[in-house]
PDB file of C-alpha atoms in Angstrom:
ATOM      1  CA  UNK A   1     174.352 167.804-104.070  1.00  0.00           C
ATOM      2  CA  UNK A   2     177.103 166.343-106.468  1.00  0.00           C
ATOM      3  CA  UNK A   3     180.532 165.266-105.168  1.00  0.00           C
ATOM      4  CA  UNK A   4     183.182 167.561-106.188  1.00  0.00           C
ATOM      5  CA  UNK A   5     186.148 166.483-108.664  1.00  0.00           C
ATOM      6  CA  UNK A   6     188.479 167.500-106.053  1.00  0.00           C
ATOM      7  CA  UNK A   7     187.192 164.898-103.654  1.00  0.00           C
ATOM      8  CA  UNK A   8     187.160 162.315-106.223  1.00  0.00           C
ATOM      9  CA  UNK A   9     190.567 162.726-107.288  1.00  0.00           C
ATOM     10  CA  UNK A  10     191.593 162.624-103.614  1.00  0.00           C
ATOM     11  CA  UNK A  11     189.643 159.377-102.792  1.00  0.00           C
ATOM     12  CA  UNK A  12     191.146 157.622-105.970  1.00  0.00           C
ATOM     13  CA  UNK A  13     194.506 158.709-105.081  1.00  0.00           C
ATOM     14  CA  UNK A  14     194.163 157.364-101.419  1.00  0.00           C
ATOM     15  CA  UNK A  15     192.826 153.973-102.946  1.00  0.00           C
ATOM     16  CA  UNK A  16     195.655 153.605-105.537  1.00  0.00           C
ATOM     17  CA  UNK A  17     197.542 150.973-103.535  1.00  0.00           C
ATOM     18  CA  UNK A  18     194.635 148.719-103.981  1.00  0.00           C
ATOM     19  CA  UNK A  19     194.885 148.368-107.688  1.00  0.00           C
ATOM     20  CA  UNK A  20     193.869 150.138-110.728  1.00  0.00           C
ATOM     21  CA  UNK A  21     191.339 152.821-109.437  1.00  0.00           C
ATOM     22  CA  UNK A  22     189.034 154.278-112.227  1.00  0.00           C
ATOM     23  CA  UNK A  23     185.598 156.096-111.880  1.00  0.00           C
ATOM     24  CA  UNK A  24     182.766 157.319-113.552  1.00  0.00           C
ATOM     25  CA  UNK A  25     179.764 159.308-113.415  1.00  0.00           C
ATOM     26  CA  UNK A  26     176.560 157.507-112.532  1.00  0.00           C
ATOM     27  CA  UNK A  27     173.185 158.113-110.585  1.00  0.00           C
ATOM     28  CA  UNK A  28     174.241 162.053-110.547  1.00  0.00           C
ATOM     29  CA  UNK A  29     177.344 160.739-108.589  1.00  0.00           C
ATOM     30  CA  UNK A  30     180.477 158.609-108.875  1.00  0.00           C
ATOM     31  CA  UNK A  31     181.040 155.119-108.889  1.00  0.00           C
ATOM     32  CA  UNK A  32     184.278 153.473-108.334  1.00  0.00           C
ATOM     33  CA  UNK A  33     186.154 150.351-109.696  1.00  0.00           C
ATOM     34  CA  UNK A  34     189.267 148.521-108.863  1.00  0.00           C
ATOM     35  CA  UNK A  35     190.577 146.542-111.559  1.00  0.00           C
ATOM     36  CA  UNK A  36     187.245 146.699-113.398  1.00  0.00           C
ATOM     37  CA  UNK A  37     185.006 145.546-110.392  1.00  0.00           C
ATOM     38  CA  UNK A  38     182.575 148.068-109.370  1.00  0.00           C
ATOM     39  CA  UNK A  39     182.911 148.471-105.449  1.00  0.00           C
ATOM     40  CA  UNK A  40     181.869 151.700-104.341  1.00  0.00           C
ATOM     41  CA  UNK A  41     180.170 155.144-104.806  1.00  0.00           C
ATOM     42  CA  UNK A  42     180.880 158.727-103.854  1.00  0.00           C
ATOM     43  CA  UNK A  43     177.898 160.555-102.899  1.00  0.00           C
ATOM     44  CA  UNK A  44     177.804 164.175-101.498  1.00  0.00           C
ATOM     45  CA  UNK A  45     181.706 164.044-100.947  1.00  0.00           C
ATOM     46  CA  UNK A  46     181.408 160.680 -98.700  1.00  0.00           C
ATOM     47  CA  UNK A  47     182.723 157.353 -99.691  1.00  0.00           C
ATOM     48  CA  UNK A  48     180.539 154.142 -99.499  1.00  0.00           C
ATOM     49  CA  UNK A  49     182.099 150.765-100.187  1.00  0.00           C
ATOM     50  CA  UNK A  50     179.805 147.710-100.549  1.00  0.00           C
ATOM     51  CA  UNK A  51     179.287 145.389 -97.562  1.00  0.00           C
ATOM     52  CA  UNK A  52     180.588 142.008 -97.903  1.00  0.00           C
ATOM     53  CA  UNK A  53     180.995 139.516 -95.156  1.00  0.00           C
ATOM     54  CA  UNK A  54     184.723 139.360 -95.265  1.00  0.00           C
ATOM     55  CA  UNK A  55     185.028 143.145 -94.673  1.00  0.00           C
ATOM     56  CA  UNK A  56     182.052 143.188 -92.392  1.00  0.00           C
ATOM     57  CA  UNK A  57     184.198 140.973 -90.026  1.00  0.00           C
ATOM     58  CA  UNK A  58     187.328 142.829 -90.348  1.00  0.00           C
ATOM     59  CA  UNK A  59     185.691 146.127 -89.702  1.00  0.00           C
ATOM     60  CA  UNK A  60     182.815 145.736 -87.474  1.00  0.00           C
ATOM     61  CA  UNK A  61     182.340 149.057 -85.984  1.00  0.00           C
ATOM     62  CA  UNK A  62     182.366 150.966 -89.339  1.00  0.00           C
ATOM     63  CA  UNK A  63     179.417 153.043 -89.850  1.00  0.00           C
ATOM     64  CA  UNK A  64     176.949 151.683 -92.191  1.00  0.00           C
ATOM     65  CA  UNK A  65     174.608 154.172 -94.065  1.00  0.00           C
ATOM     66  CA  UNK A  66     172.800 154.211 -97.502  1.00  0.00           C
ATOM     67  CA  UNK A  67     174.745 156.453-100.004  1.00  0.00           C
ATOM     68  CA  UNK A  68     171.558 158.004-101.443  1.00  0.00           C
ATOM     69  CA  UNK A  69     167.700 157.364-100.478  1.00  0.00           C
ATOM     70  CA  UNK A  70     166.305 154.028-101.194  1.00  0.00           C
ATOM     71  CA  UNK A  71     169.619 152.297-101.648  1.00  0.00           C
ATOM     72  CA  UNK A  72     171.165 149.484 -99.708  1.00  0.00           C
ATOM     73  CA  UNK A  73     173.424 150.468 -96.896  1.00  0.00           C
ATOM     74  CA  UNK A  74     177.151 150.507 -97.539  1.00  0.00           C
ATOM     75  CA  UNK A  75     180.156 150.858 -95.162  1.00  0.00           C
ATOM     76  CA  UNK A  76     180.561 154.868 -94.855  1.00  0.00           C
ATOM     77  CA  UNK A  77     184.365 155.119 -94.886  1.00  0.00           C
ATOM     78  CA  UNK A  78     185.035 158.427 -92.836  1.00  0.00           C
ATOM     79  CA  UNK A  79     188.958 157.817 -92.318  1.00  0.00           C
ATOM     80  CA  UNK A  80     190.396 158.361 -95.693  1.00  0.00           C
ATOM     81  CA  UNK A  81     193.823 159.161 -94.381  1.00  0.00           C
ATOM     82  CA  UNK A  82     195.219 155.610 -93.831  1.00  0.00           C
ATOM     83  CA  UNK A  83     196.215 154.487 -97.640  1.00  0.00           C
ATOM     84  CA  UNK A  84     197.208 150.705 -96.305  1.00  0.00           C
ATOM     85  CA  UNK A  85     193.952 150.228 -94.706  1.00  0.00           C
ATOM     86  CA  UNK A  86     191.858 151.475 -97.322  1.00  0.00           C
ATOM     87  CA  UNK A  87     193.613 149.261 -99.760  1.00  0.00           C
ATOM     88  CA  UNK A  88     193.499 146.238 -97.591  1.00  0.00           C
ATOM     89  CA  UNK A  89     189.387 147.046 -97.327  1.00  0.00           C
ATOM     90  CA  UNK A  90     189.380 147.518-100.978  1.00  0.00           C
ATOM     91  CA  UNK A  91     191.334 144.323-101.851  1.00  0.00           C
ATOM     92  CA  UNK A  92     189.101 142.433 -99.530  1.00  0.00           C
ATOM     93  CA  UNK A  93     185.695 143.641-100.953  1.00  0.00           C
ATOM     94  CA  UNK A  94     186.812 143.073-104.425  1.00  0.00           C
ATOM     95  CA  UNK A  95     187.757 139.631-103.871  1.00  0.00           C
ATOM     96  CA  UNK A  96     184.499 138.843-102.526  1.00  0.00           C
ATOM     97  CA  UNK A  97     182.519 140.445-105.248  1.00  0.00           C
ATOM     98  CA  UNK A  98     181.734 138.635-108.787  1.00  0.00           C
ATOM     99  CA  UNK A  99     184.234 139.655-111.471  1.00  0.00           C
ATOM    100  CA  UNK A 100     182.901 141.248-114.746  1.00  0.00           C
ATOM    101  CA  UNK A 101     182.123 139.436-117.459  1.00  0.00           C
ATOM    102  CA  UNK A 102     184.388 139.497-120.494  1.00  0.00           C
ATOM    103  CA  UNK A 103     182.895 141.215-123.454  1.00  0.00           C
ATOM    104  CA  UNK A 104     182.282 139.621-126.599  1.00  0.00           C
ATOM    105  CA  UNK A 105     183.954 141.069-129.725  1.00  0.00           C
ATOM    106  CA  UNK A 106     181.736 143.262-131.810  1.00  0.00           C
ATOM    107  CA  UNK A 107     181.131 141.562-135.425  1.00  0.00           C
ATOM    108  CA  UNK A 108     180.354 143.630-138.141  1.00  0.00           C
ATOM    109  CA  UNK A 109     176.781 143.318-140.051  1.00  0.00           C
ATOM    110  CA  UNK A 110     178.204 141.308-142.835  1.00  0.00           C
ATOM    111  CA  UNK A 111     179.623 138.862-140.707  1.00  0.00           C
ATOM    112  CA  UNK A 112     176.650 138.224-138.638  1.00  0.00           C
ATOM    113  CA  UNK A 113     174.833 137.162-141.679  1.00  0.00           C
TER     114      UNK A 113
END
């Protein structure tokens, strides 16, 4: 079952304190980015955040589950009401993940010869 736009909007609003939150459809569900770092997915109207050692130490009792069959386990975030805690988790997660590589500017075909 695909996630609803209403749930995606709610989650992105709740995560807004963490940075610039964007999303895009992928794998039939939704991928989340904070300041261009891919950190989470929304599947079946549930939020799954990538597991990093820093965050695992901070929230050891957080349930873990794969967002879809065959996927790696992620933190299953059930409490979406505490915006400050969510922002801390997202910032810590993104701080531990690799930053996106800058894109090379496109060159025209005449310039590349």
